[in-house]
PDB file of C-alpha atoms in Angstrom:
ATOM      1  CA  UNK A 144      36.958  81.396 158.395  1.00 53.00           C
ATOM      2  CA  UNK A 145      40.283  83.187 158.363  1.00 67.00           C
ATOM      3  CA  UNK A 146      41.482  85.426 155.483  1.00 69.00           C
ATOM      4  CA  UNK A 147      45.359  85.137 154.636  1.00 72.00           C
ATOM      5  CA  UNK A 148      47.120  87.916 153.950  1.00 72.00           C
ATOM      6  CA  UNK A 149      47.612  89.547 150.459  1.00 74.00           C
ATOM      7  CA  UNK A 150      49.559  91.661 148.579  1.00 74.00           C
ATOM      8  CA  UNK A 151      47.902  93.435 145.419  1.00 72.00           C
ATOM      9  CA  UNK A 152      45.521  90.600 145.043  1.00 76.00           C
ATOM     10  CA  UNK A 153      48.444  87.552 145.263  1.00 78.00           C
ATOM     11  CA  UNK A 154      48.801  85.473 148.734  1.00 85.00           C
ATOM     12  CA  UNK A 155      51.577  85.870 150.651  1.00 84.00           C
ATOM     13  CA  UNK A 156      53.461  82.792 150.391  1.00 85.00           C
ATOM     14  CA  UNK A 157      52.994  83.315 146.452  1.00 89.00           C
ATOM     15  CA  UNK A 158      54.204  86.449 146.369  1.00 87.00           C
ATOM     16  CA  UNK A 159      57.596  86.164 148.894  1.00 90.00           C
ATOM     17  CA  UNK A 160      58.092  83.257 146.332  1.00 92.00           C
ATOM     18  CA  UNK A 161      57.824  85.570 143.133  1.00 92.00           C
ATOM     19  CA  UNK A 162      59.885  88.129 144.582  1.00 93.00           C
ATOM     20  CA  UNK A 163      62.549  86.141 145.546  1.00 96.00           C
ATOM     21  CA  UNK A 164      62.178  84.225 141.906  1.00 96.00           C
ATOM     22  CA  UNK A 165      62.236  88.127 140.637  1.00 97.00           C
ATOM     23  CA  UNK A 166      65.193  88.730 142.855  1.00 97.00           C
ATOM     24  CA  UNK A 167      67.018  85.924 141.909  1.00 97.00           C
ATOM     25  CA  UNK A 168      66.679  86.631 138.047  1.00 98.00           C
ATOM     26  CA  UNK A 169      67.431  90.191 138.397  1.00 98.00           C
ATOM     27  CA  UNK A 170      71.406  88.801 140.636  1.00 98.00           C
ATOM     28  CA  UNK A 171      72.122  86.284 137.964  1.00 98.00           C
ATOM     29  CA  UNK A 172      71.523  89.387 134.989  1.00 98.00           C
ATOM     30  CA  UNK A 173      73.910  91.679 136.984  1.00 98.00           C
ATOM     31  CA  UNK A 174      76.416  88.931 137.174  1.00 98.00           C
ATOM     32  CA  UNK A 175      76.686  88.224 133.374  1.00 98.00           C
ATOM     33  CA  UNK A 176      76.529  91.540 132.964  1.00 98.00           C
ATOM     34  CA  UNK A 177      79.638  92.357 134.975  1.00 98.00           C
ATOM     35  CA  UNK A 178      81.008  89.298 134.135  1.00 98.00           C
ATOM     36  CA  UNK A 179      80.755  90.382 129.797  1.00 98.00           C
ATOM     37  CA  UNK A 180      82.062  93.405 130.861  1.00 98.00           C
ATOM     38  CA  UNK A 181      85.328  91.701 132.296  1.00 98.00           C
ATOM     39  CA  UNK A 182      85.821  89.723 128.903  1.00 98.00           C
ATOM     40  CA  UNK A 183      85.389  92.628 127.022  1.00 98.00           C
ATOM     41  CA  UNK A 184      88.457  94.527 129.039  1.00 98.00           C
ATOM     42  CA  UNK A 185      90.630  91.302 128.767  1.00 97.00           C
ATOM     43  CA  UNK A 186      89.656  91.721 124.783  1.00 97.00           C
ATOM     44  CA  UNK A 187      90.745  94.717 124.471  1.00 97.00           C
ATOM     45  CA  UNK A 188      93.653  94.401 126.298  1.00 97.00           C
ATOM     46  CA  UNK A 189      94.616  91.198 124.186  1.00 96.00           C
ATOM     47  CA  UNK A 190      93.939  93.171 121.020  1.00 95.00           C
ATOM     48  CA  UNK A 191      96.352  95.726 122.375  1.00 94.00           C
ATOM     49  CA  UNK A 192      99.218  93.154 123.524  1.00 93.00           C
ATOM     50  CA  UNK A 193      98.413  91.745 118.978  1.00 94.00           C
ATOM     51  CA  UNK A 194      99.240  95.010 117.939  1.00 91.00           C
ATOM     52  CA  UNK A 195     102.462  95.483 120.055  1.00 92.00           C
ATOM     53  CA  UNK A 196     103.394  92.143 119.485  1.00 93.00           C
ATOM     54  CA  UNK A 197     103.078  92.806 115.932  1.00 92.00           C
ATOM     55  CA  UNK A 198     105.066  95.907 115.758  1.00 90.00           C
ATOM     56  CA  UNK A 199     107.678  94.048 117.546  1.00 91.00           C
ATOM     57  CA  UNK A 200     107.632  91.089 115.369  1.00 93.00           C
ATOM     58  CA  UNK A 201     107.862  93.211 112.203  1.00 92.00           C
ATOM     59  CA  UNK A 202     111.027  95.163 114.077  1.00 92.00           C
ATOM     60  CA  UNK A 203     112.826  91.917 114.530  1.00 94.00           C
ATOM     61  CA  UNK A 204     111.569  90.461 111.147  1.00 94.00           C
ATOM     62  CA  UNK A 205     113.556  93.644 109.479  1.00 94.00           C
ATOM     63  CA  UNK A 206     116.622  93.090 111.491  1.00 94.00           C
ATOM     64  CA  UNK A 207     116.829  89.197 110.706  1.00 95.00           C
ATOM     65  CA  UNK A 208     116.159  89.993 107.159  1.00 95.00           C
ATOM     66  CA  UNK A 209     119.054  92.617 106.729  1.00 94.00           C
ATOM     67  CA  UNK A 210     121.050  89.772 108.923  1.00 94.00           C
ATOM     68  CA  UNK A 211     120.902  87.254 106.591  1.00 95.00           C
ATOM     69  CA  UNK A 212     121.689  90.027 103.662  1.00 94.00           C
ATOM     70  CA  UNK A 213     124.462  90.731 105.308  1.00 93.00           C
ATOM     71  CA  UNK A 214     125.369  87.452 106.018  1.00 93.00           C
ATOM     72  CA  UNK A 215     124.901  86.070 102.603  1.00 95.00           C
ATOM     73  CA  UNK A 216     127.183  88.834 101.036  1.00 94.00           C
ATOM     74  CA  UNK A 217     129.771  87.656 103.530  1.00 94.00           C
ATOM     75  CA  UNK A 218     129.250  84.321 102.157  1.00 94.00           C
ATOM     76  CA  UNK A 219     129.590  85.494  98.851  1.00 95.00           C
ATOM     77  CA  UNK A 220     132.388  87.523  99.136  1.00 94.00           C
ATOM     78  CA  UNK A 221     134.681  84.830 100.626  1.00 94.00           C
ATOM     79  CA  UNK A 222     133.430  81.856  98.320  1.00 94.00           C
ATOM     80  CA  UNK A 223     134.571  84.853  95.611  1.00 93.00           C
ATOM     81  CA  UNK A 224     138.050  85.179  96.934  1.00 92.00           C
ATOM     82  CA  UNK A 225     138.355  81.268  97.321  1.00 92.00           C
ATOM     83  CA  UNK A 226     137.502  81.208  92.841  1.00 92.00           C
ATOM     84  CA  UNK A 227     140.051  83.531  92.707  1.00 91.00           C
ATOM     85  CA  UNK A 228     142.500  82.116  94.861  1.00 90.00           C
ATOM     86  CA  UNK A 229     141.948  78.725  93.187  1.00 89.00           C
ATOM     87  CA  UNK A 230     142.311  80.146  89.347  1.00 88.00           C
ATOM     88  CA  UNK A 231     145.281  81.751  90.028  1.00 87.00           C
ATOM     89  CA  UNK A 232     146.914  79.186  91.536  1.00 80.00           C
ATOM     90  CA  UNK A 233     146.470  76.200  89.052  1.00 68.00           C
TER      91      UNK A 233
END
């Protein structure tokens, strides 16, 4: 009768077949591992990019806004002289 070879108690075949299950849970772990650690950079870089965009948009939002102040006392102004204009010469 011939004895097959062991390790710690398990057969051979058995065990190369657990270590290589092992082996193959431990890769995919270190994958999703690396791979969560790559979303959280592109996160925190697109958190980053919000708050300069932000800044930005508030810059431009002020600058529009005084625009249109501008603008509108333009407006004002002229449809001012055009009363007078017309009053005075009726």
């Amino acid at each position: 009768m011939k004895t097959q070879p062991t390790i710690a108690g398990i057969k051979l075949s058995r065990a190369i077949g657990l270590g290589t299950f092992i082996a193959g849970v431990v890769t995919v772990w270190i994958h999703l591992e690396i791979r969560i650690a790559e979303i959280n950079v592109e996160l925190i870089n697109l958190k980053q990019d919000q708050v300069m965009f932000k800044t930005d948009n508030r810059r431009e939002m002020e600058l529009m806004r005084s625009e249109t102040n501008n603008n509108t006392k333009e407006i004002l102004r002229r449809v001012d002289e055009i009363q007078v204009y017309l009053r005075d010469h009726k």
